[in-house]
Amino acid sequence: MKLAGILPFARDILQKSVTTNGIAIDATAGNGHDTEFLAKLVGDNGTVYSFDIQDQAINATRDRLEITNLEKQVHLIQDGHEKLETYLSPTHHNNINGAIFNLGYLPGSDKSIVTTPSTTIEAIQQLSKHLKKGGIIVLVVYHGHEEGKVEKDMLLPFVESLPQTDFHVLEYRFINQKNTPPFIIAIEKK
Ligand code: SAH
């Protein structure tokens, strides 16, 4: 396939927005793949804040960072991303280059632990405030499970209402695939 798949597309966008020495957020660490990716993008002197509420995710991410020798530039935070602002160092305010959310549940883990619309929206609100100009938030929306559908239905009107004067908002999805595949919402600060 020549068209970028969902995950490669997400990484393309992050790569465009997250620079060496930059500030990035992995809002849902999960198994740590995106935290590792962001830590490489920002380099030794950049910063990644990586959030997850589950032990399993935090431990998996920590292990991955140790193996790849990337712990130094990552703040691993076992707390909800809706509290992002309380963890952000004042020097990083209004200075975030990029952020990613992989919504839904962690495959192979407790499927009752899912991201929820109100906390996801709260985190996006805080993040959009602290993005720098040209900074991008990427949301990978998994809506094949019941709560995911509810989340999608609340998220779309919210992102569609972000003012055009301040943000570019994009949806990227394959429209002929079965089994409700994930899709992307990207929000760029003007
Ligand atoms: N559905 C994706 C993976 C999503 S992982 C896929 O299939 O690849 C989502 C992660 O978000 C989980 O590890 C979960 O613990 C975490 N999470 C849920 N609510 C959260 C919150 N409020 N703040 C931070 N992380 C949260």
CSV table of C-alpha atoms and ligand atoms in Angstrom, one decimal:
chain,number,residue,atom,x,y,z
A,1,MET,CA,0.0,0.0,0.0
A,2,LYS,CA,1.4,3.4,-0.9
A,3,LEU,CA,-1.1,5.4,1.2
A,4,ALA,CA,0.2,5.8,4.8
A,5,GLY,CA,-1.5,3.4,7.2
A,6,ILE,CA,-3.0,4.8,10.4
A,7,LEU,CA,0.1,4.3,12.6
A,8,PRO,CA,2.7,5.4,10.0
A,9,PHE,CA,0.6,8.5,9.4
A,10,ALA,CA,0.6,9.3,13.1
A,11,ARG,CA,4.3,9.0,13.2
A,12,ASP,CA,4.8,11.1,10.1
A,13,ILE,CA,2.9,13.9,11.8
A,14,LEU,CA,4.9,13.6,15.0
A,15,GLN,CA,8.1,13.6,13.2
A,16,LYS,CA,7.2,16.8,11.5
A,17,SER,CA,6.3,18.6,14.7
A,18,VAL,CA,8.6,17.1,17.4
A,19,THR,CA,12.1,18.5,17.0
A,20,THR,CA,15.5,17.7,18.6
A,21,ASN,CA,15.6,19.2,22.1
A,22,GLY,CA,11.8,19.6,21.9
A,23,ILE,CA,9.0,18.8,24.4
A,24,ALA,CA,6.6,16.0,23.6
A,25,ILE,CA,3.7,14.1,25.4
A,26,ASP,CA,2.7,10.5,25.2
A,27,ALA,CA,-0.7,10.8,26.8
A,28,THR,CA,-1.3,7.0,26.9
A,29,ALA,CA,2.0,5.2,27.4
A,30,GLY,CA,0.5,1.7,26.9
A,31,ASN,CA,3.4,-0.6,26.0
A,32,GLY,CA,5.7,2.3,25.4
A,33,HIS,CA,6.3,2.2,21.7
A,34,ASP,CA,5.3,5.9,21.2
A,35,THR,CA,7.3,7.0,24.2
A,36,GLU,CA,10.4,5.4,22.8
A,37,PHE,CA,9.7,7.0,19.4
A,38,LEU,CA,9.2,10.5,20.9
A,39,ALA,CA,12.3,10.1,23.2
A,40,LYS,CA,14.4,9.4,20.1
A,41,LEU,CA,12.9,12.4,18.3
A,42,VAL,CA,13.6,14.9,21.1
A,43,GLY,CA,17.1,13.4,21.8
A,44,ASP,CA,19.2,13.6,25.0
A,45,ASN,CA,18.4,17.2,25.7
A,46,GLY,CA,14.7,17.1,25.0
A,47,THR,CA,11.8,16.1,27.3
A,48,VAL,CA,9.0,13.6,27.0
A,49,TYR,CA,6.2,13.4,29.5
A,50,SER,CA,4.6,10.0,29.4
A,51,PHE,CA,1.4,9.3,31.2
A,52,ASP,CA,-0.5,6.1,32.0
A,53,ILE,CA,-2.8,5.1,34.9
A,54,GLN,CA,-1.9,1.4,34.9
A,55,ASP,CA,1.1,-0.3,36.6
A,56,GLN,CA,1.5,-2.7,33.7
A,57,ALA,CA,1.9,0.1,31.1
A,58,ILE,CA,4.3,2.1,33.3
A,59,ASN,CA,6.4,-0.9,33.9
A,60,ALA,CA,6.4,-2.0,30.3
A,61,THR,CA,7.4,1.5,29.2
A,62,ARG,CA,10.1,1.8,31.8
A,63,ASP,CA,11.6,-1.6,30.7
A,64,ARG,CA,11.6,-0.4,27.1
A,65,LEU,CA,13.3,2.8,27.9
A,66,GLU,CA,16.0,1.1,30.0
A,67,ILE,CA,16.8,-1.3,27.1
A,68,THR,CA,17.0,1.5,24.6
A,69,ASN,CA,18.9,3.8,27.0
A,70,LEU,CA,16.3,6.6,26.7
A,71,GLU,CA,15.2,7.0,30.4
A,72,LYS,CA,17.1,10.3,30.8
A,73,GLN,CA,14.8,12.4,28.7
A,74,VAL,CA,11.5,10.8,29.8
A,75,HIS,CA,9.3,11.7,32.8
A,76,LEU,CA,7.2,8.6,33.4
A,77,ILE,CA,4.1,9.6,35.2
A,78,GLN,CA,1.6,7.1,36.7
A,79,ASP,CA,-1.4,9.4,36.7
A,80,GLY,CA,-4.2,10.6,34.4
A,81,HIS,CA,-3.3,12.8,31.4
A,82,GLU,CA,-6.1,15.1,32.5
A,83,LYS,CA,-3.7,16.3,35.2
A,84,LEU,CA,-1.1,17.1,32.6
A,85,GLU,CA,-0.9,20.8,33.6
A,86,THR,CA,0.1,20.0,37.2
A,87,TYR,CA,3.1,18.0,36.0
A,88,LEU,CA,4.3,20.5,33.3
A,89,SER,CA,7.5,22.4,34.3
A,90,PRO,CA,6.9,26.1,34.0
A,91,THR,CA,9.6,26.4,31.4
A,92,HIS,CA,7.6,24.0,29.2
A,93,HIS,CA,4.4,26.0,29.3
A,94,ASN,CA,3.2,27.0,25.9
A,95,ASN,CA,6.1,25.2,24.5
A,96,ILE,CA,4.9,21.7,23.6
A,97,ASN,CA,5.8,20.4,20.1
A,98,GLY,CA,3.7,17.3,19.8
A,99,ALA,CA,1.5,14.9,21.7
A,100,ILE,CA,-0.1,11.5,21.0
A,101,PHE,CA,-3.1,9.7,22.4
A,102,ASN,CA,-3.8,6.0,21.6
A,103,LEU,CA,-7.3,5.8,22.9
A,104,GLY,CA,-9.3,2.8,24.1
A,105,TYR,CA,-7.9,-0.2,26.1
A,106,LEU,CA,-4.4,-1.7,26.2
A,107,PRO,CA,-4.5,-5.0,24.1
A,108,GLY,CA,-3.7,-8.0,26.3
A,109,SER,CA,-4.7,-6.1,29.4
A,110,ASP,CA,-7.8,-5.3,31.4
A,111,LYS,CA,-10.4,-4.3,28.8
A,112,SER,CA,-12.4,-2.4,31.4
A,113,ILE,CA,-9.6,0.2,31.8
A,114,VAL,CA,-10.3,2.5,28.9
A,115,THR,CA,-9.8,6.2,28.1
A,116,THR,CA,-12.9,8.2,28.8
A,117,PRO,CA,-14.4,11.2,26.9
A,118,SER,CA,-14.4,13.7,29.8
A,119,THR,CA,-10.8,13.1,30.8
A,120,THR,CA,-9.6,12.8,27.1
A,121,ILE,CA,-11.3,16.2,26.3
A,122,GLU,CA,-9.9,17.8,29.5
A,123,ALA,CA,-6.4,16.7,28.5
A,124,ILE,CA,-6.8,18.0,25.0
A,125,GLN,CA,-8.0,21.3,26.3
A,126,GLN,CA,-4.9,21.6,28.6
A,127,LEU,CA,-2.6,20.5,25.8
A,128,SER,CA,-4.0,22.8,23.2
A,129,LYS,CA,-3.3,25.7,25.5
A,130,HIS,CA,0.3,24.6,26.0
A,131,LEU,CA,1.1,23.7,22.4
A,132,LYS,CA,3.6,26.0,20.7
A,133,LYS,CA,2.7,27.5,17.3
A,134,GLY,CA,2.9,24.6,14.8
A,135,GLY,CA,2.6,22.0,17.6
A,136,ILE,CA,0.4,19.0,16.9
A,137,ILE,CA,-1.8,16.7,18.9
A,138,VAL,CA,-2.5,13.3,17.3
A,139,LEU,CA,-5.4,11.2,18.5
A,140,VAL,CA,-5.7,7.6,17.4
A,141,VAL,CA,-9.3,6.8,18.0
A,142,TYR,CA,-10.2,3.2,18.6
A,143,HIS,CA,-14.0,2.9,18.4
A,144,GLY,CA,-14.6,-0.8,17.9
A,145,HIS,CA,-15.6,-1.3,21.5
A,146,GLU,CA,-18.8,0.1,23.2
A,147,GLU,CA,-17.0,2.8,25.3
A,148,GLY,CA,-14.8,3.7,22.3
A,149,LYS,CA,-17.9,4.5,20.2
A,150,VAL,CA,-19.2,6.8,23.0
A,151,GLU,CA,-15.8,8.4,23.2
A,152,LYS,CA,-15.7,9.0,19.4
A,153,ASP,CA,-19.2,10.4,19.5
A,154,MET,CA,-18.2,13.0,22.1
A,155,LEU,CA,-14.8,13.7,20.8
A,156,LEU,CA,-15.8,14.6,17.2
A,157,PRO,CA,-18.1,17.5,18.1
A,158,PHE,CA,-15.5,18.8,20.5
A,159,VAL,CA,-12.7,18.9,18.0
A,160,GLU,CA,-14.9,20.1,15.2
A,161,SER,CA,-15.8,23.1,17.3
A,162,LEU,CA,-12.2,24.2,17.9
A,163,PRO,CA,-11.9,27.7,16.3
A,164,GLN,CA,-10.5,27.7,12.8
A,165,THR,CA,-8.7,31.0,13.7
A,166,ASP,CA,-6.5,29.1,16.2
A,167,PHE,CA,-6.3,25.4,15.0
A,168,HIS,CA,-6.2,23.2,11.9
A,169,VAL,CA,-8.1,20.1,12.6
A,170,LEU,CA,-7.9,17.0,10.4
A,171,GLU,CA,-9.5,13.6,10.3
A,172,TYR,CA,-7.7,10.8,8.4
A,173,ARG,CA,-9.4,7.4,8.0
A,174,PHE,CA,-9.9,4.5,5.6
A,175,ILE,CA,-13.6,4.6,4.7
A,176,ASN,CA,-14.0,1.1,3.1
A,177,GLN,CA,-12.5,-1.1,5.8
A,178,LYS,CA,-14.5,-3.6,7.9
A,179,ASN,CA,-14.4,-4.0,11.7
A,180,THR,CA,-14.3,-0.3,12.7
A,181,PRO,CA,-10.6,0.3,12.3
A,182,PRO,CA,-9.0,3.2,14.2
A,183,PHE,CA,-8.7,6.6,12.6
A,184,ILE,CA,-6.7,9.8,13.3
A,185,ILE,CA,-7.7,13.2,14.4
A,186,ALA,CA,-4.8,15.7,14.3
A,187,ILE,CA,-4.9,19.2,15.8
A,188,GLU,CA,-2.3,21.8,14.8
A,189,LYS,CA,-2.0,25.1,16.6
A,190,LYS,CA,-1.8,28.0,14.2
B,1,SAH,N1,-6.2,0.8,21.7
B,1,SAH,C1,-4.8,1.0,21.5
B,1,SAH,C2,-4.0,1.1,22.8
B,1,SAH,C3,-4.6,2.0,23.8
B,1,SAH,S1,-3.7,2.0,25.3
B,1,SAH,C4,-4.2,-0.1,20.6
B,1,SAH,O1,-5.0,-1.1,20.4
B,1,SAH,O2,-3.1,0.0,20.3
B,1,SAH,C5,-4.5,3.1,26.2
B,1,SAH,C6,-3.8,3.3,27.5
B,1,SAH,O3,-4.4,4.5,28.1
B,1,SAH,C7,-3.9,2.2,28.5
B,1,SAH,O4,-2.7,1.7,28.9
B,1,SAH,C8,-4.6,2.9,29.7
B,1,SAH,O5,-4.1,2.4,31.0
B,1,SAH,C9,-4.3,4.3,29.5
B,1,SAH,N2,-5.2,5.3,30.1
B,1,SAH,C10,-6.6,5.2,30.3
B,1,SAH,N3,-7.1,6.3,30.9
B,1,SAH,C11,-6.0,7.1,31.0
B,1,SAH,C12,-5.8,8.5,31.6
B,1,SAH,N4,-6.9,9.1,32.1
B,1,SAH,N5,-4.6,9.0,31.6
B,1,SAH,C13,-3.5,8.3,31.1
B,1,SAH,N6,-3.6,7.1,30.6
B,1,SAH,C14,-4.8,6.5,30.6
